[in-house]
Short mmCIF file of C-alpha atoms and ligand atoms in Angstrom, two decimals:
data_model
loop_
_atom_site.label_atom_id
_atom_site.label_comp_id
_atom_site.label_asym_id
_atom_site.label_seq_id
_atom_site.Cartn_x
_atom_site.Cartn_y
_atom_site.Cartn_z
CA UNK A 1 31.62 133.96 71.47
CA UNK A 2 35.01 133.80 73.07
CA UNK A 3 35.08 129.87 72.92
CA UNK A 4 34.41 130.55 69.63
CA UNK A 5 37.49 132.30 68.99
CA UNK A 6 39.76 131.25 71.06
CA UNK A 7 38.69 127.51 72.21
CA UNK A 8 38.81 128.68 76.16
CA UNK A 9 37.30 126.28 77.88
CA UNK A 10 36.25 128.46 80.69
CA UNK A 11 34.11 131.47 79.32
CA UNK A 12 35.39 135.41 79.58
CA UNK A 13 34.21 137.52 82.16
CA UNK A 14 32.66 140.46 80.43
CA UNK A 15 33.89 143.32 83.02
CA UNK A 16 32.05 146.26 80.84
CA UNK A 17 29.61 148.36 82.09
CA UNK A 18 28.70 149.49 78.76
CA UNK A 19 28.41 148.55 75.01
CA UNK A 20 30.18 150.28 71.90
CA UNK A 21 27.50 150.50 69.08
CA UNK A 22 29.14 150.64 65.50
CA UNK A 23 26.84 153.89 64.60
CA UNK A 24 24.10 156.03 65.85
CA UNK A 25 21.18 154.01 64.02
CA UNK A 26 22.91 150.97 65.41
CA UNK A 27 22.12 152.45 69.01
CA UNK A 28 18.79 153.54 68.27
CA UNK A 29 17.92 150.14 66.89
CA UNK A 30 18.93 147.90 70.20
CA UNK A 31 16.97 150.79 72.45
CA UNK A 32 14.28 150.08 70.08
CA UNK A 33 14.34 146.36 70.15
CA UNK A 34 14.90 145.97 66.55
CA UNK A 35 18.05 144.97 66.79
CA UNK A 36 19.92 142.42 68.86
CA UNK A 37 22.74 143.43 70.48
CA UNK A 38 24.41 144.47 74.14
CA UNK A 39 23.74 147.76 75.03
CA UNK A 40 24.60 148.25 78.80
CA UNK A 41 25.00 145.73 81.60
CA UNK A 42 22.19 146.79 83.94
CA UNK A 43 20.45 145.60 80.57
CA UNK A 44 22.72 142.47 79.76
CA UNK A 45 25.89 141.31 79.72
CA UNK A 46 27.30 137.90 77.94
CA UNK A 47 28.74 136.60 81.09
CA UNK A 48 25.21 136.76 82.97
CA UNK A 49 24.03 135.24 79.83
CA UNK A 50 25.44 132.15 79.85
CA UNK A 51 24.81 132.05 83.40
CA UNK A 52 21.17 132.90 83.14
CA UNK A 53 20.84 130.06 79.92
CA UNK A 54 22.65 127.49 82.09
CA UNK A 55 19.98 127.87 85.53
CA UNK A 56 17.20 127.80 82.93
CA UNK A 57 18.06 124.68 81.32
CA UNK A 58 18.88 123.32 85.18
CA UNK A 59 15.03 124.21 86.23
CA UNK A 60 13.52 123.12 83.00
CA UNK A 61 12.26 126.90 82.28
CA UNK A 62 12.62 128.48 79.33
CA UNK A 63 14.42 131.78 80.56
CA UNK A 64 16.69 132.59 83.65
CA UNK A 65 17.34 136.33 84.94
CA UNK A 66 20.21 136.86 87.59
CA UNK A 67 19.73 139.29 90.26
CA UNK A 68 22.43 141.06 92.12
CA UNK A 69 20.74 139.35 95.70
CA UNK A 70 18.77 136.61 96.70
CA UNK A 71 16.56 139.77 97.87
CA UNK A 72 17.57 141.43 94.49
CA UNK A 73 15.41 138.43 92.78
CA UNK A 74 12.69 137.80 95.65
CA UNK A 75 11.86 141.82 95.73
CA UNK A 76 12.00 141.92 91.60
CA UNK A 77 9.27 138.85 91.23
CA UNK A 78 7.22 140.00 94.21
CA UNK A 79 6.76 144.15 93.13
CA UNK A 80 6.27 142.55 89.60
CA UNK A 81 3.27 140.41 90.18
CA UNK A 82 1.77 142.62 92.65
CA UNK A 83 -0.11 146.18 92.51
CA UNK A 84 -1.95 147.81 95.59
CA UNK A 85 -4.74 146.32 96.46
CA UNK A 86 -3.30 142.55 95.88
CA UNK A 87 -3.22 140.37 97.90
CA UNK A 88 -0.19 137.49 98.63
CA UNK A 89 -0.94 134.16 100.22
CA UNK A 90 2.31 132.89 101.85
CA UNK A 91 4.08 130.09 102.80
CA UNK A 92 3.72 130.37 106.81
CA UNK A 93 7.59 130.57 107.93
CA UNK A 94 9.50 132.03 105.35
CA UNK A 95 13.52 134.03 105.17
CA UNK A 96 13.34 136.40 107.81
CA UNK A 97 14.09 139.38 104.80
CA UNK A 98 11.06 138.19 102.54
CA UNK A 99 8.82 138.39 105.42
CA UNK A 100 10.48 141.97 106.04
CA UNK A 101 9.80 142.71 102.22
CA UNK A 102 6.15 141.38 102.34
CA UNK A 103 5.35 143.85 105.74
CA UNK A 104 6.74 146.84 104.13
CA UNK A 105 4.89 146.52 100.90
CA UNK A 106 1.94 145.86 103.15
CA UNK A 107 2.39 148.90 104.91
CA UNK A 108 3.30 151.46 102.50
CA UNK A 109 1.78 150.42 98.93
CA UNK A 110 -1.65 148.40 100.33
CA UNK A 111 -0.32 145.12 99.26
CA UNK A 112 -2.08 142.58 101.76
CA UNK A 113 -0.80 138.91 102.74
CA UNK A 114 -1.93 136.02 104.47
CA UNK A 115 0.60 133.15 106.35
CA UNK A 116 -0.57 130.29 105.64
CA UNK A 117 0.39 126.44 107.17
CA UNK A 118 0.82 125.80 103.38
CA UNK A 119 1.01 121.89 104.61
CA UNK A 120 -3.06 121.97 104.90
CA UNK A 121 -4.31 123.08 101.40
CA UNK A 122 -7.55 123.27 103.00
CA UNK A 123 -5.92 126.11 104.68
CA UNK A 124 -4.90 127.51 101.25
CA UNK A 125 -7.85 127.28 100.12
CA UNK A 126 -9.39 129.50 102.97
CA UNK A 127 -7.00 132.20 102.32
CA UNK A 128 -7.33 132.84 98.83
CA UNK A 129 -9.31 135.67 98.07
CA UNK A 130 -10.83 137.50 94.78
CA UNK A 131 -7.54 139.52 94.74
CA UNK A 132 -4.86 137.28 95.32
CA UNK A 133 -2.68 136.96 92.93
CA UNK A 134 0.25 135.11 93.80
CA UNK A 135 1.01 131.57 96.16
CA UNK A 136 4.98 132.60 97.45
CA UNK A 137 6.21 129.36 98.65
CA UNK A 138 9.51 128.35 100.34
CA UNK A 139 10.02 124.41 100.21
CA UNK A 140 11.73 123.29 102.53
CA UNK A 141 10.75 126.11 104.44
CA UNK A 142 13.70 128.56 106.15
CA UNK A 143 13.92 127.71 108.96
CA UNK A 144 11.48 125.21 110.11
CA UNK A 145 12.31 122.35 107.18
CA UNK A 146 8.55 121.95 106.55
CA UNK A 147 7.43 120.74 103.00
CA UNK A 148 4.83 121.85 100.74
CA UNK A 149 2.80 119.74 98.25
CA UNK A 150 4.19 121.63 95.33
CA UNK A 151 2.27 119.67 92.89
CA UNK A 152 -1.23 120.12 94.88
CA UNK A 153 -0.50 123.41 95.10
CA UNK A 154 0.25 124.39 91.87
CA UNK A 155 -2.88 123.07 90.75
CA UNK A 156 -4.92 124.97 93.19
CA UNK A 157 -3.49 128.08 91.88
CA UNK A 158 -4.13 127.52 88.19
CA UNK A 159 -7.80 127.07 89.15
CA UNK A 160 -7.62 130.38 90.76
CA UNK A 161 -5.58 132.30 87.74
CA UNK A 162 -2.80 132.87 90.36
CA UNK A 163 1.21 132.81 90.27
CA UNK A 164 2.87 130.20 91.80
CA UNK A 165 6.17 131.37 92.95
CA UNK A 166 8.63 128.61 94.67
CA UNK A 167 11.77 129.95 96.18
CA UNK A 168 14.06 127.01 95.74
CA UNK A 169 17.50 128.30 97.71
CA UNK A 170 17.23 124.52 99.64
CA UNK A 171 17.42 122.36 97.09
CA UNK A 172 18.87 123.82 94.35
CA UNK A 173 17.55 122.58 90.86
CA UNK A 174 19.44 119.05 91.68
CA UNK A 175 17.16 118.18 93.86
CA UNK A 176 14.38 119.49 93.20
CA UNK A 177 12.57 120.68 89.96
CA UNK A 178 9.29 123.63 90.94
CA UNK A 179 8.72 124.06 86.96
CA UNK A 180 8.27 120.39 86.48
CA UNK A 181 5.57 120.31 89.26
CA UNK A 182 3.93 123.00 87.54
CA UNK A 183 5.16 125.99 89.19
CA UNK A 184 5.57 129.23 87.06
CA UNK A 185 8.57 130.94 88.77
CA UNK A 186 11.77 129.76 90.91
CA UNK A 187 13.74 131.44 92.51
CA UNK A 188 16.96 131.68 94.43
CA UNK A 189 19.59 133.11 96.62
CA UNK A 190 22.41 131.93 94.33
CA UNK A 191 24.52 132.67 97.41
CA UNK A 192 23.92 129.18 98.80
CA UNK A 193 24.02 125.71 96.57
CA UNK A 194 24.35 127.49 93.48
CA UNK A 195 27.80 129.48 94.00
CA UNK A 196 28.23 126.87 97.07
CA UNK A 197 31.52 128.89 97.85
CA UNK A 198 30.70 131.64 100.67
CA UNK A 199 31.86 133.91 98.11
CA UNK A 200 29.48 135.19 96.27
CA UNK A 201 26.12 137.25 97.10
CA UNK A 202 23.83 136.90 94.14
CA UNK A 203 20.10 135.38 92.96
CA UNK A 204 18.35 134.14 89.61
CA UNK A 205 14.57 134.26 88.63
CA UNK A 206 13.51 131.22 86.10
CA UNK A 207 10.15 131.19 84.20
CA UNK A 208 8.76 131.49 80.93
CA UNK A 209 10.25 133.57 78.03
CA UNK A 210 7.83 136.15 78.19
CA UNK A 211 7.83 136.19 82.14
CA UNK A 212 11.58 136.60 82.28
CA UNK A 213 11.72 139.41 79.59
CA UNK A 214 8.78 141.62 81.26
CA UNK A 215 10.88 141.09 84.16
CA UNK A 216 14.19 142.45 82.70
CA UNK A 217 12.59 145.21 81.06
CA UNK A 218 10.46 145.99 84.42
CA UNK A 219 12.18 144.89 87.78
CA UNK A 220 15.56 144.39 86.92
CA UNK A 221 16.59 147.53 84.53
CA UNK A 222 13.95 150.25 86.78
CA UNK A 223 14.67 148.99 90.14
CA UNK A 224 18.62 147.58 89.11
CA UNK A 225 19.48 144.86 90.99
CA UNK A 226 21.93 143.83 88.32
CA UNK A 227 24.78 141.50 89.09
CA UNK A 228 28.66 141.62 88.57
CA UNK A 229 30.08 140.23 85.37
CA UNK A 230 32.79 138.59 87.83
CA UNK A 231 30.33 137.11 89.81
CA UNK A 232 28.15 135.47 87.28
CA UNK A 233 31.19 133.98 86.26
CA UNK A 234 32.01 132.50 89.91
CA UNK A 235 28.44 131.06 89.97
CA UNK A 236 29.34 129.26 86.07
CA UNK A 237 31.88 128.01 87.93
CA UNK A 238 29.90 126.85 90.88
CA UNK A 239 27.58 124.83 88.74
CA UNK A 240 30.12 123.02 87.27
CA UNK A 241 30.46 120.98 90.73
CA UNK A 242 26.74 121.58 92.02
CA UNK A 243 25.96 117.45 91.30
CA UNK A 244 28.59 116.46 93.22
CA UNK A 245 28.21 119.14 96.50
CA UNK A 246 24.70 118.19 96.73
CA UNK A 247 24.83 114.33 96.98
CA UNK A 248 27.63 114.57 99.47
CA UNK A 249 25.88 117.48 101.51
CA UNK A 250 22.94 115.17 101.37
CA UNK A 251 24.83 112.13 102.53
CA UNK A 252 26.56 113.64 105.31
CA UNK A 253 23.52 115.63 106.35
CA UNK A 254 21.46 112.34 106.72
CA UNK A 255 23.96 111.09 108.95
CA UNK A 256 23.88 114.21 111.04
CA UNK A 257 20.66 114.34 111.70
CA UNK A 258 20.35 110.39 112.61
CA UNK A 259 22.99 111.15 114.92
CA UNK A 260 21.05 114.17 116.47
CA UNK A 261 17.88 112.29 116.46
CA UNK A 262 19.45 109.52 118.69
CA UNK A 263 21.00 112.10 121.50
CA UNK A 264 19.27 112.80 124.48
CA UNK A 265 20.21 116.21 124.52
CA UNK A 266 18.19 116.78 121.22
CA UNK A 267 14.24 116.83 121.34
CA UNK A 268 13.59 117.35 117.83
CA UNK A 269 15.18 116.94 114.45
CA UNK A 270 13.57 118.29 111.30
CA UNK A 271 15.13 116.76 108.00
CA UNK A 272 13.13 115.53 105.21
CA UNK A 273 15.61 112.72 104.76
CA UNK A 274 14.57 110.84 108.10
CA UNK A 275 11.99 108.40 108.03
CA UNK A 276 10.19 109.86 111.02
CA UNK A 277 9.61 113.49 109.54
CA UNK A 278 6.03 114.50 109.55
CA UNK A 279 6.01 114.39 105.74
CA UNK A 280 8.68 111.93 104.84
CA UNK A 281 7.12 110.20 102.29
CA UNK A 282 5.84 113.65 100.56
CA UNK A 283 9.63 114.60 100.33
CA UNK A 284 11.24 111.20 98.70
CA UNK A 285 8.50 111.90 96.03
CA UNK A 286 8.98 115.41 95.15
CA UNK A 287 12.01 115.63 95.92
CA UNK A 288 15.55 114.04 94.91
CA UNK A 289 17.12 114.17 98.16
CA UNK A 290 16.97 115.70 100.98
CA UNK A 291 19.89 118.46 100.99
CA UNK A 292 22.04 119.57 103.64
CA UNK A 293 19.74 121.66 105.91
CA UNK A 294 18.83 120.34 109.63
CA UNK A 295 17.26 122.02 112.02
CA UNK A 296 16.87 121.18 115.50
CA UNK A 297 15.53 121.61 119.21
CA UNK A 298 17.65 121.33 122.25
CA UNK A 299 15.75 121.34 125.74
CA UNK A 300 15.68 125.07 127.49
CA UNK A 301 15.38 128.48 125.59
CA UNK A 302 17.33 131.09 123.81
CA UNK A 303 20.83 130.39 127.07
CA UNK A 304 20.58 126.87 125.91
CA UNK A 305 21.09 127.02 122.44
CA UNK A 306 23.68 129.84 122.42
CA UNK A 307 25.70 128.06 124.84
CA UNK A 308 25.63 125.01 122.44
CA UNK A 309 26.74 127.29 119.65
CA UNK A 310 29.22 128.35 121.32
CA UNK A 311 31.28 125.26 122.63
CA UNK A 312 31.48 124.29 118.65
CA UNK A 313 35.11 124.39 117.43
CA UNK A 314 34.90 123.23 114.15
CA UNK A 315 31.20 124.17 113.13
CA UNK A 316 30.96 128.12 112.25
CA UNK A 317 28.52 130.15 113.53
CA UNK A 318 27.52 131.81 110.36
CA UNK A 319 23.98 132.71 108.88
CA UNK A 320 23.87 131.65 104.92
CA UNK A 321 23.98 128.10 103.91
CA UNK A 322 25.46 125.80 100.79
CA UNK A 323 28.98 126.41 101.68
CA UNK A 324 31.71 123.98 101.90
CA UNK A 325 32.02 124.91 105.61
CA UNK A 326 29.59 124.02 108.00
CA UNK A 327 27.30 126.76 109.07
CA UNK A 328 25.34 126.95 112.53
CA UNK A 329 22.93 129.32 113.46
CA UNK A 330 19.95 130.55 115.60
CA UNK A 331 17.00 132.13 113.64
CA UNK A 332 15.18 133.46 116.41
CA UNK A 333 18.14 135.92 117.15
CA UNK A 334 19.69 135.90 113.76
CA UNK A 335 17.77 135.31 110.04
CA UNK A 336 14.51 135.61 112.04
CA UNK A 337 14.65 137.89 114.03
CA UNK A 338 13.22 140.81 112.30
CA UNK A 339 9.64 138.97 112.31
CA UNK A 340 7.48 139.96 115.79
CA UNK A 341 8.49 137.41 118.60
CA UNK A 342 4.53 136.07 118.19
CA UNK A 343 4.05 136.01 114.84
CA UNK A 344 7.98 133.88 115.03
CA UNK A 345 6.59 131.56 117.21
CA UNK A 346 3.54 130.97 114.94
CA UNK A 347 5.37 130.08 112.12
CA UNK A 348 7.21 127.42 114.66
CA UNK A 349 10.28 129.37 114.80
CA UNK A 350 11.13 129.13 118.57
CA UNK A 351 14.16 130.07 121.12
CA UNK A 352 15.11 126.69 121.24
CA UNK A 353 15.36 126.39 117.24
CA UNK A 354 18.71 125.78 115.47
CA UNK A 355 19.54 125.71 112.06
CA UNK A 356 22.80 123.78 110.50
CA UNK A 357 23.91 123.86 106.98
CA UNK A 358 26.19 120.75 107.01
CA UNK A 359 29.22 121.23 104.83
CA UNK A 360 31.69 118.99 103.11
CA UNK A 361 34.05 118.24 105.78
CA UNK A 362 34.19 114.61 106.96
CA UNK A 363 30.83 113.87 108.20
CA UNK A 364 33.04 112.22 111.18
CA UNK A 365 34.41 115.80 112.35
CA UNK A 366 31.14 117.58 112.30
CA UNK A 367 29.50 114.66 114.55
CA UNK A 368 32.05 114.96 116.93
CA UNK A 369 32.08 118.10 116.88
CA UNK A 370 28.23 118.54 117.65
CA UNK A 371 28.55 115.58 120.24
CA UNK A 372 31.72 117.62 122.25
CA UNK A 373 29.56 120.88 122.17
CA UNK A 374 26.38 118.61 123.22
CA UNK A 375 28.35 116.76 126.15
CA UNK A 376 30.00 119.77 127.15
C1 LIG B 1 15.43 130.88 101.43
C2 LIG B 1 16.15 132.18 101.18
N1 LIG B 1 15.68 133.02 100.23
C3 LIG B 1 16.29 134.21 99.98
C4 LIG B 1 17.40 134.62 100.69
C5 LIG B 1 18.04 135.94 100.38
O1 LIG B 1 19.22 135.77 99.64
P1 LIG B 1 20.47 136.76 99.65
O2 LIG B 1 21.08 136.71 101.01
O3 LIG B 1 21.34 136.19 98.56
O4 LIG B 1 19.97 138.12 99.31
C6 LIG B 1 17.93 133.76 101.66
C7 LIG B 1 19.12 134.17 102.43
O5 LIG B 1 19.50 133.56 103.39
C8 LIG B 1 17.28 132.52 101.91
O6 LIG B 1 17.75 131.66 102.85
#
């Protein structure tokens, strides 16, 4: 293409919304599929393209598809696999939204779903039923940092003829690899790790070839969730650094949460990266560090924890995550809230919950800052 051309290092941003065919035939050709060719962006564009080539190589698929959301991608793959009468076995805790997704498909089109504590696969195995077609899986889970035995799970499903969907915002493909533990479709809000600027709302599908082109020619050009030209192009450009972000959120991150875990103030830290989480050894073996999401419990309710929030100077209080800034939050009354109070608390997401994306700063300011706002 361009690089081709010109020898630009950095590759053009393809700000068309349509295609210029050389003749009629030539049109009719491309709408037919018998000719290759761009026709009209909802449809492709060569900036997504090189996007979409570079997060499939990343995850080890053989086809990406970028989305215009994180929703844009999680409500694509879900309507896709699913007709009424399915069923969905879930990951129990899961982004506020997709749980909001799941409920209205439930509600209006007969599409049934069942939370499962995907940490007990005997659990799993209970829930699967005759017509369920698809495992949806967050790992680690939003908010609650819980991991799931990707590998074990996978498995399970394959013996059932289901879909194993992994929605790998956390991680990132850096860290961790769903395809490679035998997963058939990632996912993610390419909001987070992958643009890891705060300015960019987008999300990418990986899977096979013939997965990813039934769900162009399906999901993404009927229900158009299509993404910018210019914003595919900030994601290439997030990539580029996406090594280097993720071991230092990682390394800062474990340092954050062995501070919290030694303060009085705290009563529970969940990050895979610490040797005393519930399924620490599960993590260091599926995983390739432990990103830059902790979560945490402070003593006292809903008062307690916003108070906390708010004598922060330095830490934001921002929902999203992957950013260079850090970001602090409260699920039950932010990203979670949309799920019923008891069903919330179920899934382990509870008044006293907080969730902190830790940035790049120096890991020295963010502990002090948590330990002013703890002290205070
Ligand atoms: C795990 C997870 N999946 C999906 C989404 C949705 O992504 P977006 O906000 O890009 O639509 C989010 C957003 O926070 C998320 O945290």
């Amino acid at each position: 293409m361009m690089k081709e051309q010109h020898g630009s290092l950095t590759p053009p941003i393809y700000q068309t919304s349509t295609f210029v065919f050389p003749n009629a035939e030539a049109g009719e050709a491309r709408f037919a599929g018998e000719e290759s060719g761009y026709i009209y962006t909802r449809l492709g564009n060569p900036t997504l393209a090189i996007f979409e080539e570079q997060m499939a190589a990343l995850e080890g698929a053989e086809a990406g598809l970028a989305f215009g959301s994180g929703m844009g991608a999680v409500s694509a793959v879900i309507i896709g696999l699913v007709k009424s009468g399915d069923h969905l076995v879930c990951s129990e805790g899961m982004y506020g939204c997709t749980f909001g997704l799941i409920s209205m498909l439930k509600e209006k089109f007969n599409v049934e779903f069942t939370l499962v504590d995907m940490t007990n696969l005997e659990k799993v195995k209970e829930a699967i039923r005759p017509e369920t077609k698809l495992l949806y899986i967050e790992t680690p889970i939003n908010p609650t940092i819980r991991v799931v035995d990707l590998k074990a799970i996978s498995s399970l499903a394959k013996e059932h003829n289901m879909t194993t969907v992994v929605d790998n915002t956390f991680l990132s493909p850096y860290l961790q690899r769903p395809i490679e533990l035998g997963c058939d479709v990632v996912l993610h809000s390419a909001t987070k790790y992958i643009g890891g600027h705060g300015d960019v709302i987008a999300g990418v599908v990986c899977g096979s070839k013939e997965y990813i082109t039934d769900l162009k020619r399906t999901s993404l050009k009927d229900i158009g969730a299509v993404l910018s030209p210019f914003d595919a192009w900030l994601l290439i450009r997030g990539l580029k650094t996406l090594p280097i972000r993720m071991e230092q959120h990682s390394a800062s991150a474990l340092k954050v949460a062995e501070f919290l875990e030694m303060h009085e103030k705290v009563t529970a830290v969940y990050y895979p990266g610490l040797p005393s989480f519930a399924q620490y050894e599960l993590a260091k073996e599926q995983m390739n560090g432990s990103g830059g999401v902790i979560s945490f419990e402070l003593a006292g309710g809903k008062k307690e924890a916003q108070e906390f929030i708010n004598r922060l100077n330095m830490i934001q209080i921002a929902v999203s995550l992957g950013d260079a800034e850090s970001l602090i939050q409260h699920p039950a009354s932010m990203t979670h809230a949309c799920i019923p109070k008891e069903e919330r608390e179920r899934m382990g997401i509870i008044d006293s919950l907080i969730r902190l994306s830790v940035g790049l700063e120096e890991v020295e300011e963010i502990i002090n800052d948590l330990k002013q706002a703890l002290e205070g």
